Amino acid sequence: MYKYILRRILIMIPMLVLISIIVFTFSKLAPGDPFTGEFDPRITKDILDKKRAMFNLYDPPYKQYLSWLKNVLQGNFGVSMRFGFPVSDLLAERIPNTLFLAITSLIITLIVSIPIGIISARRPYSLIDYSATTFGFLGLATPNFYAGLIAIYLFSIQFGWLPAQGTITAGADYTGLALFWDKFKHVIMPASTLGLAQTAGYMRYMRSEMMEVMGKDFIRTARSKGMPERVILYKHTLRNALIPIITLLGFEFGALVAGAVITENVFSWPGVGTLFLNAVINRDYPIIMAINLIIATMVLVGNLLADIFYVIVDPRIRYD
Amino acid sequence: MQTEPLLIIRDLKTYFYTDGKEVKAVDGVNFQIYKGETVALVGESGSGKSVTSMSILRLIPDPPGKIVNGEIIFNKLDLLKLSESDINEIRGNEISMIFQEPMTSLNPVFTIGEQIMEGLRHHHNLDKANARKKAIRLLQLVGFPRAEDIIDEYPHQLSGGMRQRAMIAMAMSLEPKLLIADEPTTALDVTIQAQILELMRDVKEKFNTSILLITHDLGVVAEMADRVLVMYGGQIVEEGDVYTIFESPNHPYTKGLLSSIPSLNDDKDRLESIEGTVPAAHEFPKGCRFAPRCGEKKLSICEEKLPQLQEIGNGHKVRCFLYERVEA
């Protein structure tokens, strides 16, 4: 098992290199560079040329890539070509916000989707099941940005219950419980928006998994032993139905960070997502590369975690 | 002959409702099981034998299935009238079951021990340590030499025969009065089959349990049964003790079944079979359900009226007009 994990971690290195090459190629293929959009008349072509030379933008792309790779291996993600800040500083400031959003979203997803999925499976074709199904399809069909806007319109503008943007109330000097409550009020709407499609999907998934397991022979065996419905549902069925869900969770984590790009922008959430979108618009290569590397790493680590969880929840699976 | 029956089934009807069709899987079944007796329920696939056995513990998935009529009397209680929690006291405790597929009948994510102990702890309120001791004893009883290790293994770590042994240990753990075995050896290879049958006989002796054995294998019937019920089209067509059924079967269907067993003595190129297949349960013929496939001298009434199960002597019952005493 440990050997397996070690092997998987080692395999990640060439994968990450490959991913970075692909991302680099595609961002280079996009027309323009960080300085093409410059419209300030005081900045002459000479100055722009100097700036481009400073960032080696006249070098052949493979050279640019190799020097980027060399720096990254030394732990240096470079500086933002557009703003001059070190990329690592920008990330350090924003990653906690994004993680906070992603984790909250995941928790909301699980708390909502699993119980509803179970209830739906227990009473299929009941009113609750039909409502959940309707919500599920709506949730899957509604794009994040649209759901976000609707939520802002309803809960911030119409009812005035929740703040429409940011991570904390600006200028407020909360501590302790008040700080927690303030953060909670800010995160709940973007996190729910971010998790909407996932919640809907997991709910449907949980429902069908539970129903499938309930039809299995071993459930009939448990019934024939006279086990109460509670034990059959929450022990025999749930334990089996959770196996694929837990595996999905691993994949989900990387996807959540990537998916936060849109949601963060709608809610002006100062996370990696807003940074990323601006970096793409500005062709700010060091930021694009660094964020992609982080998301790719998260997806890979998530996959590895999924495989490790698999062994824990399903005794039939062993890696040797 | 015997005293009081342990289980009486009266006019049991279990129907399934799918696509607006009413499927009469079990249609008016009557029989008794006495203490310490092994009764075999025989028939082709689709004859309703499994549904009959599952109806006893009310394990028919509803929907689509429903027990629409009948009484199942066990210990003076009508199992069909019990509340869900009362029937749970009977399940596993008084009547237990083993199933055809030992592969899928055990929960893959719990150890063998956990699955045996679960029933002990729930029904007999044993604590963990005592339940474990009892589970180890049971596993030894069903022939595991290393029961202390097996108890912590998962079903996938055992072979098919071992799983079925574990199933039997689980089914016998609460010393039930009736064991329902639904094709217990069908999924096993022949040498293992013999071992499992041997084990069931042992266990039956030890606990003085009655067995309802569902099978389509007449070899198993000859080996195990005291009495035989032959099912066809959701009904019992012949009932009698094992000697009568094998020596002098009366119903054309039973005769057909018996003659389709290949014999070691005669040299044949083709195996005997009964022409046709069991009719689908939603389109049974109007008259005798076996009439379309019947090879014997059919009477005109056979296709008109459903014959009744009638006693023709000494517990031997047949559902066939050829043997019906002339009334009308």
XYZ file of C-alpha atoms in Angstrom:
648
model
C 0.000 0.000 0.000
C 2.717 2.508 0.970
C 4.709 1.464 -2.058
C 1.629 2.053 -4.169
C 1.122 5.552 -2.776
C 4.780 6.391 -3.274
C 4.614 5.165 -6.861
C 1.510 7.250 -7.493
C 3.199 10.348 -6.093
C 6.258 9.785 -8.279
C 4.066 9.368 -11.366
C 2.569 12.785 -10.618
C 5.847 14.554 -11.426
C 5.999 13.719 -15.149
C 2.245 14.310 -15.369
C 2.561 17.771 -13.933
C 5.412 18.579 -16.318
C 3.294 17.405 -19.235
C 0.314 19.438 -18.071
C 2.475 22.529 -17.680
C 3.805 22.102 -21.231
C 0.258 21.870 -22.587
C -0.919 24.894 -20.612
C 2.128 26.888 -21.639
C 1.662 26.010 -25.308
C -1.971 27.013 -25.289
C -1.424 30.299 -23.475
C 1.337 31.144 -25.921
C -0.920 30.265 -28.854
C -3.441 32.846 -27.661
C -2.788 36.099 -29.486
C -1.078 38.974 -27.684
C 1.026 39.205 -24.555
C 0.755 41.078 -21.235
C 1.564 44.380 -22.902
C -0.527 44.365 -26.068
C -3.542 46.007 -24.520
C -1.585 48.982 -23.190
C -3.313 52.213 -24.127
C -1.606 54.732 -21.859
C -0.096 57.205 -24.432
C 2.826 57.998 -22.141
C 4.102 54.437 -22.406
C 5.899 54.379 -25.712
C 6.764 51.425 -27.856
C 10.330 51.630 -26.575
C 9.229 51.151 -23.013
C 7.031 48.206 -23.998
C 9.914 46.642 -25.907
C 12.117 47.009 -22.867
C 9.477 45.421 -20.677
C 9.081 42.526 -23.113
C 12.841 42.050 -23.177
C 12.940 42.121 -19.404
C 10.574 39.116 -19.280
C 12.417 37.342 -22.120
C 9.305 37.473 -24.273
C 11.465 37.684 -27.403
C 13.140 34.364 -26.631
C 11.869 31.276 -28.451
C 8.949 29.769 -26.500
C 10.804 26.562 -25.525
C 13.515 28.663 -23.890
C 10.883 30.647 -22.030
C 9.301 27.395 -20.858
C 12.582 25.903 -19.731
C 13.529 28.967 -17.743
C 10.058 28.932 -16.138
C 10.470 25.246 -15.283
C 13.922 25.842 -13.840
C 12.591 28.588 -11.601
C 9.610 26.532 -10.468
C 11.853 23.633 -9.529
C 13.708 26.089 -7.319
C 10.424 27.131 -5.779
C 10.188 30.399 -7.633
C 6.936 31.062 -9.475
C 8.187 34.388 -10.875
C 6.524 37.771 -10.756
C 3.335 38.973 -12.342
C 4.302 40.494 -15.663
C 1.466 42.928 -15.413
C 1.636 44.066 -11.809
C 5.141 43.172 -10.760
C 4.128 41.386 -7.535
C 5.703 38.001 -6.831
C 3.227 35.298 -7.873
C 3.768 33.384 -4.647
C 2.668 36.416 -2.608
C -0.495 36.786 -4.691
C -1.283 33.100 -4.297
C -0.546 33.012 -0.587
C -3.059 35.783 -0.128
C -5.779 34.152 -2.214
C -5.447 30.396 -1.808
C -6.865 30.390 1.758
C -9.960 32.228 0.509
C -10.512 29.759 -2.294
C -9.935 26.749 -0.056
C -12.361 28.179 2.486
C -14.967 28.601 -0.246
C -14.352 25.172 -1.766
C -14.418 23.306 1.534
C -17.559 25.094 2.718
C -19.178 24.288 -0.605
C -18.212 20.617 -0.285
C -19.624 20.443 3.241
C -22.911 22.038 2.137
C -23.071 19.635 -0.804
C -22.642 16.590 1.419
C -24.966 17.774 4.184
C -27.737 18.472 1.700
C -27.336 15.827 -0.967
C -26.753 12.640 1.022
C -29.767 12.848 3.350
C -32.074 13.950 0.529
C -30.748 11.157 -1.675
C -31.474 8.642 1.085
C -34.992 9.965 1.673
C -35.698 9.903 -2.066
C -34.499 6.327 -2.328
C -36.559 5.257 0.649
C -39.766 6.663 -0.761
C -39.298 6.730 -4.501
C -42.025 8.504 -6.491
C -43.287 10.278 -3.383
C -43.828 14.023 -3.151
C -40.426 14.506 -1.509
C -38.755 12.451 -4.197
C -40.431 14.389 -6.993
C -39.511 17.727 -5.390
C -35.922 16.582 -4.984
C -35.835 15.398 -8.586
C -37.184 18.724 -9.817
C -34.636 20.606 -7.727
C -31.976 18.242 -9.029
C -32.675 18.948 -12.668
C -32.955 22.677 -12.045
C -29.678 22.637 -10.169
C -27.911 20.727 -12.898
C -29.340 22.910 -15.632
C -28.670 26.301 -14.059
C -25.257 27.809 -14.835
C -23.302 28.988 -11.781
C -23.170 32.634 -12.785
C -26.909 32.759 -13.321
C -27.711 31.039 -10.042
C -25.284 33.426 -8.347
C -26.985 36.483 -9.810
C -30.428 35.242 -8.842
C -29.201 34.545 -5.314
C -27.725 38.035 -5.028
C -30.934 39.566 -6.358
C -33.086 37.642 -3.900
C -31.068 37.443 -0.714
C -29.021 40.634 -0.926
C -31.176 43.075 -2.830
C -34.759 42.011 -2.177
C -34.525 40.614 1.342
C -31.223 42.164 2.376
C -30.269 39.096 4.412
C -26.826 38.395 3.067
C -23.912 40.500 1.822
C -23.490 40.356 -1.945
C -19.720 40.297 -2.088
C -16.390 39.913 -0.337
C -15.211 37.606 2.426
C -15.787 39.848 5.454
C -17.448 43.170 6.147
C -14.972 45.853 5.131
C -13.711 47.974 8.006
C -15.500 45.939 10.655
C -13.276 44.770 13.463
C -14.932 41.543 14.561
C -13.349 38.912 16.751
C -14.330 35.470 17.965
C -17.896 34.411 17.351
C -18.848 37.652 15.634
C -16.020 37.162 13.149
C -17.107 33.605 12.485
C -20.710 34.693 11.960
C -19.619 37.472 9.613
C -17.512 35.063 7.571
C -20.341 32.562 7.529
C -22.783 35.159 6.184
C -20.358 36.017 3.431
C -19.467 32.499 2.412
C -22.866 30.826 2.510
C -24.208 32.264 -0.742
C -21.137 31.787 -2.958
C -20.520 28.336 -1.464
C -24.102 27.233 -2.140
C -23.902 28.611 -5.666
C -20.610 26.857 -6.286
C -22.012 23.604 -4.930
C -25.408 23.795 -6.624
C -24.713 21.507 -9.558
C -22.699 19.133 -7.389
C -25.437 18.958 -4.782
C -28.006 18.181 -7.427
C -25.758 15.597 -9.024
C -24.799 13.877 -5.767
C -28.410 13.760 -4.699
C -29.433 11.940 -7.851
C -26.398 9.728 -7.577
C -27.056 8.877 -3.951
C -30.673 8.070 -4.769
C -29.820 5.665 -7.556
C -26.980 4.054 -5.597
C -29.206 3.478 -2.575
C -31.966 2.042 -4.732
C -29.575 -0.233 -6.516
C -28.055 -1.553 -3.305
C -31.508 -2.064 -1.787
C -32.259 -4.522 -4.562
C -29.180 -6.626 -3.838
C -29.323 -10.158 -2.510
C -27.448 -9.330 0.681
C -30.127 -6.835 1.656
C -32.671 -9.635 1.333
C -30.380 -11.728 3.539
C -30.285 -8.963 6.147
C -34.084 -8.735 6.003
C -34.401 -12.503 6.385
C -32.332 -12.195 9.580
C -34.959 -9.873 10.985
C -32.752 -6.821 11.172
C -34.767 -3.649 11.733
C -35.256 -1.272 8.818
C -32.905 1.267 10.407
C -30.007 -1.214 10.414
C -30.763 -2.324 6.877
C -30.843 1.236 5.623
C -28.022 2.903 7.508
C -25.686 -0.025 7.910
C -26.095 -2.518 5.099
C -27.292 -0.210 2.341
C -25.577 3.083 3.106
C -22.166 1.568 3.639
C -22.281 0.049 0.156
C -23.904 3.041 -1.511
C -21.244 5.420 -0.190
C -18.373 3.630 -1.905
C -18.782 5.311 -5.314
C -19.706 8.632 -3.676
C -16.507 8.735 -1.653
C -14.535 8.022 -4.776
C -16.232 10.882 -6.565
C -15.331 13.239 -3.720
C -11.667 12.891 -4.536
C -12.209 14.058 -8.089
C -14.581 16.736 -6.927
C -12.055 18.637 -4.907
C -9.865 19.679 -7.796
C -12.919 20.439 -9.871
C -14.287 22.712 -7.129
C -11.229 24.935 -7.179
C -11.401 25.119 -10.953
C -15.143 25.728 -10.865
C -14.710 28.574 -8.414
C -13.375 30.806 -11.219
C -16.862 31.860 -12.324
C -18.498 31.900 -8.914
C -15.706 33.943 -7.344
C -16.117 36.556 -10.040
C -19.881 36.811 -9.556
C -19.440 37.354 -5.814
C -16.198 39.364 -6.093
C -14.613 36.751 -3.881
C -10.900 37.537 -3.621
C -9.744 34.015 -4.365
C -7.638 32.242 -6.917
C -10.537 32.277 -9.385
C -10.764 36.049 -9.756
C -6.981 36.214 -9.987
C -7.026 33.539 -12.651
C -9.651 35.197 -14.843
C -7.762 38.507 -14.781
C -4.495 36.735 -15.510
C -6.016 35.058 -18.555
C -7.413 38.344 -19.840
C -4.033 40.026 -19.334
C -1.983 37.071 -20.636
C -0.109 37.204 -17.360
C 1.767 33.947 -18.039
C 3.437 33.348 -14.638
C 0.066 33.574 -12.861
C -1.720 31.387 -15.418
C 0.989 28.771 -15.132
C 1.121 28.801 -11.341
C -2.651 28.499 -10.883
C -2.904 25.738 -13.449
C -0.142 23.888 -11.700
C -2.012 24.193 -8.410
C -5.324 23.014 -9.855
C -3.617 20.117 -11.631
C -1.866 19.116 -8.427
C -5.164 19.240 -6.549
C -6.881 17.064 -9.136
C -4.055 14.536 -9.003
C -3.902 14.524 -5.208
C -7.705 14.262 -5.149
C -7.542 11.199 -7.388
C -4.934 9.631 -5.176
C -7.038 10.362 -2.097
C -10.038 8.800 -3.846
C -8.058 5.627 -4.450
C -6.885 5.555 -0.842
C -10.437 6.105 0.436
C -11.526 3.269 -1.801
C -9.301 0.834 0.093
C -10.630 2.082 3.406
C -14.319 1.715 2.540
C -14.243 -1.336 0.284
C -12.455 -4.368 1.696
C -12.449 -6.025 -1.715
C -9.951 -3.504 -3.040
C -6.257 -3.931 -2.353
C -3.255 -2.371 -3.999
C -0.075 -4.370 -3.776
C -48.867 -39.807 11.359
C -47.083 -36.742 12.708
C -48.549 -34.522 15.359
C -49.121 -30.861 14.880
C -47.797 -29.052 11.835
C -45.134 -26.408 12.434
C -46.185 -24.343 9.464
C -49.498 -24.313 7.649
C -49.951 -22.452 4.405
C -53.512 -21.977 3.252
C -54.576 -20.713 -0.139
C -51.522 -18.476 -0.543
C -51.727 -16.111 -3.481
C -48.803 -13.841 -4.309
C -49.296 -11.670 -7.351
C -47.016 -9.210 -9.078
C -48.222 -6.088 -10.789
C -46.046 -4.860 -13.627
C -46.943 -2.854 -16.715
C -50.588 -3.031 -15.742
C -50.473 -6.814 -15.875
C -51.404 -9.073 -13.013
C -48.891 -11.881 -12.737
C -50.120 -14.756 -10.596
C -46.751 -16.085 -9.485
C -48.246 -18.100 -6.633
C -51.890 -18.954 -7.062
C -53.571 -20.819 -4.259
C -50.877 -22.887 -2.587
C -51.660 -25.133 0.407
C -49.252 -27.248 2.396
C -47.943 -28.065 5.864
C -44.546 -28.702 7.293
C -44.239 -30.874 10.403
C -41.577 -30.721 13.084
C -38.243 -32.173 12.061
C -39.389 -32.830 8.537
C -37.677 -31.933 5.278
C -40.097 -30.894 2.578
C -38.868 -30.340 -0.947
C -40.579 -27.860 -3.212
C -39.740 -28.819 -6.784
C -40.440 -27.255 -10.133
C -39.007 -25.556 -13.169
C -37.814 -21.965 -13.190
C -40.829 -19.707 -13.063
C -43.096 -22.230 -11.371
C -43.384 -20.002 -8.286
C -41.338 -21.977 -5.799
C -39.013 -19.156 -4.794
C -41.882 -16.707 -4.527
C -43.683 -19.173 -2.258
C -40.662 -19.435 -0.003
C -40.115 -15.683 0.105
C -43.782 -15.111 0.891
C -43.428 -17.048 4.134
C -41.159 -14.400 5.668
C -42.841 -11.635 3.676
C -39.682 -10.860 1.746
C -41.519 -10.182 -1.502
C -40.528 -6.712 -2.697
C -43.652 -4.565 -2.577
C -44.127 -2.994 -5.097
C -44.377 -4.842 -7.469
C -45.289 -7.952 -5.467
C -48.189 -8.421 -3.110
C -49.530 -11.292 -1.065
C -53.183 -10.912 -1.970
C -54.684 -13.843 -0.123
C -53.996 -16.664 2.273
C -52.834 -17.584 5.719
C -49.396 -18.602 6.853
C -49.778 -20.084 10.313
C -46.626 -20.549 12.336
C -46.805 -21.174 16.073
C -50.522 -20.326 15.982
C -49.667 -16.902 14.534
C -50.712 -15.783 11.086
C -47.471 -14.347 9.750
C -49.370 -12.330 7.174
C -51.191 -10.422 9.897
C -48.164 -9.512 12.014
C -46.792 -5.993 12.230
C -43.439 -5.294 10.643
C -41.655 -5.383 14.012
C -43.383 -8.613 15.029
C -42.432 -10.388 11.821
C -38.865 -9.192 12.413
C -38.927 -11.199 15.653
C -39.758 -14.313 13.609
C -37.267 -13.647 10.830
C -33.895 -15.185 11.552
C -35.014 -16.135 15.028
C -37.736 -18.721 14.402
C -37.529 -19.080 10.650
C -34.338 -18.403 8.765
C -33.298 -18.625 5.148
C -30.326 -19.498 3.012
C -30.165 -18.477 -0.592
C -28.931 -19.725 -3.893
C -26.105 -17.298 -4.513
C -23.655 -17.378 -1.606
C -21.589 -14.930 -3.645
C -24.096 -12.099 -3.526
C -26.082 -13.053 -0.444
C -23.419 -11.866 1.959
C -22.713 -8.173 2.377
C -19.299 -7.550 0.783
C -18.214 -4.782 3.153
C -18.698 -6.575 6.466
C -16.741 -9.513 7.832
C -18.324 -12.939 8.129
C -18.214 -12.612 11.909
C -19.903 -9.255 11.894
C -22.758 -10.638 9.810
C -23.244 -13.660 12.046
C -22.926 -11.659 15.256
C -25.386 -9.041 14.082
C -28.346 -11.404 14.430
C -27.113 -12.833 17.732
C -26.706 -9.403 19.221
C -30.016 -8.127 17.931
C -32.247 -11.084 18.768
C -30.504 -12.578 21.783
C -28.992 -9.388 23.197
C -25.575 -10.990 23.466
C -22.654 -8.692 24.164
C -19.820 -8.474 21.683
C -17.520 -10.979 23.351
C -20.192 -13.622 23.814
C -21.561 -13.143 20.318
C -18.066 -13.630 18.988
C -17.572 -16.824 20.987
C -20.873 -18.163 19.733
C -20.048 -17.196 16.146
C -16.742 -19.058 16.347
C -18.536 -22.128 17.708
C -21.046 -21.930 14.853
C -18.314 -21.653 12.262
C -16.615 -24.701 13.756
C -19.927 -26.504 13.669
C -20.318 -25.930 9.948
C -16.845 -27.283 9.378
C -14.349 -24.435 9.400
C -11.144 -25.697 11.000
C -9.747 -22.183 11.425
C -12.910 -20.504 12.624
C -10.954 -17.928 14.650
C -9.435 -16.593 11.450
C -12.448 -16.987 9.193
C -14.576 -14.878 11.483
C -12.550 -11.786 10.574
C -12.479 -12.456 6.854
C -14.620 -10.791 4.248
C -16.938 -12.788 1.973
C -14.723 -12.269 -1.072
C -11.883 -14.042 0.690
C -13.878 -17.279 0.843
C -14.768 -19.775 -1.879
C -18.375 -20.415 -2.907
C -18.703 -23.527 -0.754
C -17.183 -21.780 2.252
C -19.548 -18.862 1.815
C -22.503 -21.223 1.780
C -21.184 -22.823 4.977
C -20.973 -19.368 6.497
C -24.544 -18.682 5.342
C -25.693 -21.873 7.044
C -23.849 -20.902 10.225
C -25.604 -17.548 10.076
C -29.009 -19.098 9.395
C -28.616 -21.596 12.245
C -27.151 -19.104 14.706
C -30.445 -18.490 16.473
C -31.513 -22.134 16.292
C -34.618 -21.560 14.185
C -37.434 -24.063 14.061
C -37.673 -23.820 10.303
C -34.926 -23.357 7.757
C -35.930 -22.295 4.277
C -33.228 -23.204 1.796
C -33.779 -21.648 -1.610
C -31.675 -23.638 -4.087
C -28.819 -23.887 -1.584
C -26.580 -25.972 -3.813
C -27.452 -24.752 -7.294
C -24.512 -22.375 -7.578
C -21.978 -24.883 -6.251
C -20.041 -27.598 -8.020
C -21.017 -31.207 -7.459
C -18.516 -32.291 -4.816
C -19.233 -29.168 -2.772
C -22.976 -29.769 -3.250
C -22.656 -33.143 -1.544
C -20.770 -31.571 1.368
C -23.334 -28.841 1.817
C -26.236 -31.321 1.749
C -24.410 -33.465 4.285
C -23.926 -30.403 6.454
C -27.597 -29.466 6.220
C -28.559 -32.965 7.315
C -26.174 -32.743 10.278
C -27.461 -29.386 11.307
C -31.034 -30.558 11.022
C -30.333 -33.498 13.333
C -28.511 -31.337 15.814
C -31.140 -28.629 16.117
C -34.180 -30.721 15.179
C -35.036 -28.127 12.559
C -37.603 -28.547 9.832
C -36.371 -27.705 6.358
C -38.232 -26.361 3.381
C -35.931 -27.126 0.499
C -36.552 -25.329 -2.762
C -34.840 -26.955 -5.677
C -35.175 -28.054 -9.253
C -32.645 -30.808 -8.736
C -34.394 -34.139 -8.257
C -31.120 -35.699 -7.140
C -31.095 -33.337 -4.176
C -34.739 -34.189 -3.485
C -34.067 -37.921 -3.391
C -31.122 -37.300 -1.108
C -32.788 -34.997 1.384
C -36.551 -34.904 1.374
C -39.172 -36.699 3.432
C -42.014 -35.231 1.459
C -42.200 -33.614 -1.966
C -44.368 -30.849 -3.365
C -44.295 -30.449 -7.124
C -45.149 -26.973 -8.345
C -46.256 -25.909 -11.770
C -47.641 -22.576 -12.897
C -47.929 -21.163 -9.384
C -49.821 -24.170 -8.045
C -48.980 -27.444 -6.407
C -49.756 -30.235 -8.857
C -48.650 -33.221 -6.835
C -47.811 -33.884 -3.239
C -46.611 -37.048 -1.563
C -43.842 -38.685 0.385
C -40.563 -39.033 -1.404
C -41.003 -42.758 -2.165
C -44.441 -42.321 -3.651
C -43.333 -39.467 -5.838
C -40.321 -41.328 -7.185
C -41.928 -44.794 -7.377
C -45.407 -44.000 -8.605
C -45.813 -40.440 -9.740
C -49.270 -39.687 -11.042
C -49.318 -36.198 -12.467
C -48.093 -36.101 -16.079
C -45.798 -33.222 -15.160
C -44.130 -35.157 -12.339
C -43.736 -38.122 -14.649
C -42.155 -35.852 -17.224
C -39.750 -34.428 -14.675
C -38.700 -37.867 -13.504
C -38.245 -39.296 -16.975
C -36.039 -36.364 -17.898
C -33.419 -37.583 -15.414
C -30.847 -39.436 -17.483
C -30.326 -42.994 -16.295
C -26.945 -44.684 -16.091
C -28.377 -47.944 -17.352
C -29.860 -47.132 -20.679
C -27.959 -45.939 -23.636
C -29.689 -42.970 -25.253
C -28.599 -40.410 -27.776
C -30.999 -37.724 -26.661
C -32.131 -36.718 -23.201
C -35.816 -36.820 -22.419
C -37.527 -33.488 -21.970
C -40.977 -32.025 -21.521
C -42.091 -30.250 -24.685
C -42.563 -26.501 -24.458
C -41.937 -24.127 -21.591
C -43.757 -22.916 -18.514
C -46.405 -20.431 -19.696
C -45.894 -16.830 -18.598
C -47.786 -16.246 -15.388
C -50.032 -13.567 -16.859
C -51.302 -15.789 -19.667
C -52.102 -19.096 -18.049
C -54.508 -21.250 -20.048
C -58.100 -21.379 -18.927
C -58.125 -25.032 -17.995
C -55.347 -27.135 -16.517
C -52.162 -25.102 -16.615
C -50.163 -28.058 -17.811
C -52.650 -29.058 -20.531
C -50.815 -27.436 -23.476
C -47.688 -29.481 -22.682
C -49.387 -32.613 -21.416
C -48.269 -35.753 -23.211
C -50.921 -38.063 -21.782
C -54.399 -38.918 -22.909
C -55.912 -35.503 -22.580
C -59.574 -35.271 -21.722
C -61.769 -32.611 -23.225
C -62.284 -31.131 -19.763
C -58.522 -30.507 -19.391
C -58.701 -27.376 -21.490
C -61.985 -26.222 -20.012
C -61.659 -26.389 -16.265
C -58.866 -26.075 -13.710
C -58.495 -29.399 -11.874
C -58.349 -29.393 -8.060
C -55.685 -30.899 -5.832
C -57.252 -34.117 -4.593
C -56.076 -36.764 -2.205
C -55.826 -40.163 -3.858
C -54.596 -42.007 -0.806
C -52.224 -41.812 2.128
C -51.201 -38.158 1.832
C -50.675 -38.474 -1.909
C -52.399 -35.593 -3.696
C -52.692 -34.888 -7.408
C -54.121 -32.027 -9.420
C -55.239 -33.870 -12.548
C -58.588 -34.880 -14.086
C -57.220 -38.325 -14.943
C -57.293 -39.158 -11.251
C -60.243 -37.137 -10.136
C -63.006 -39.176 -8.652
C -66.011 -38.743 -10.825
C -68.302 -36.172 -9.325
C -69.840 -34.175 -12.087
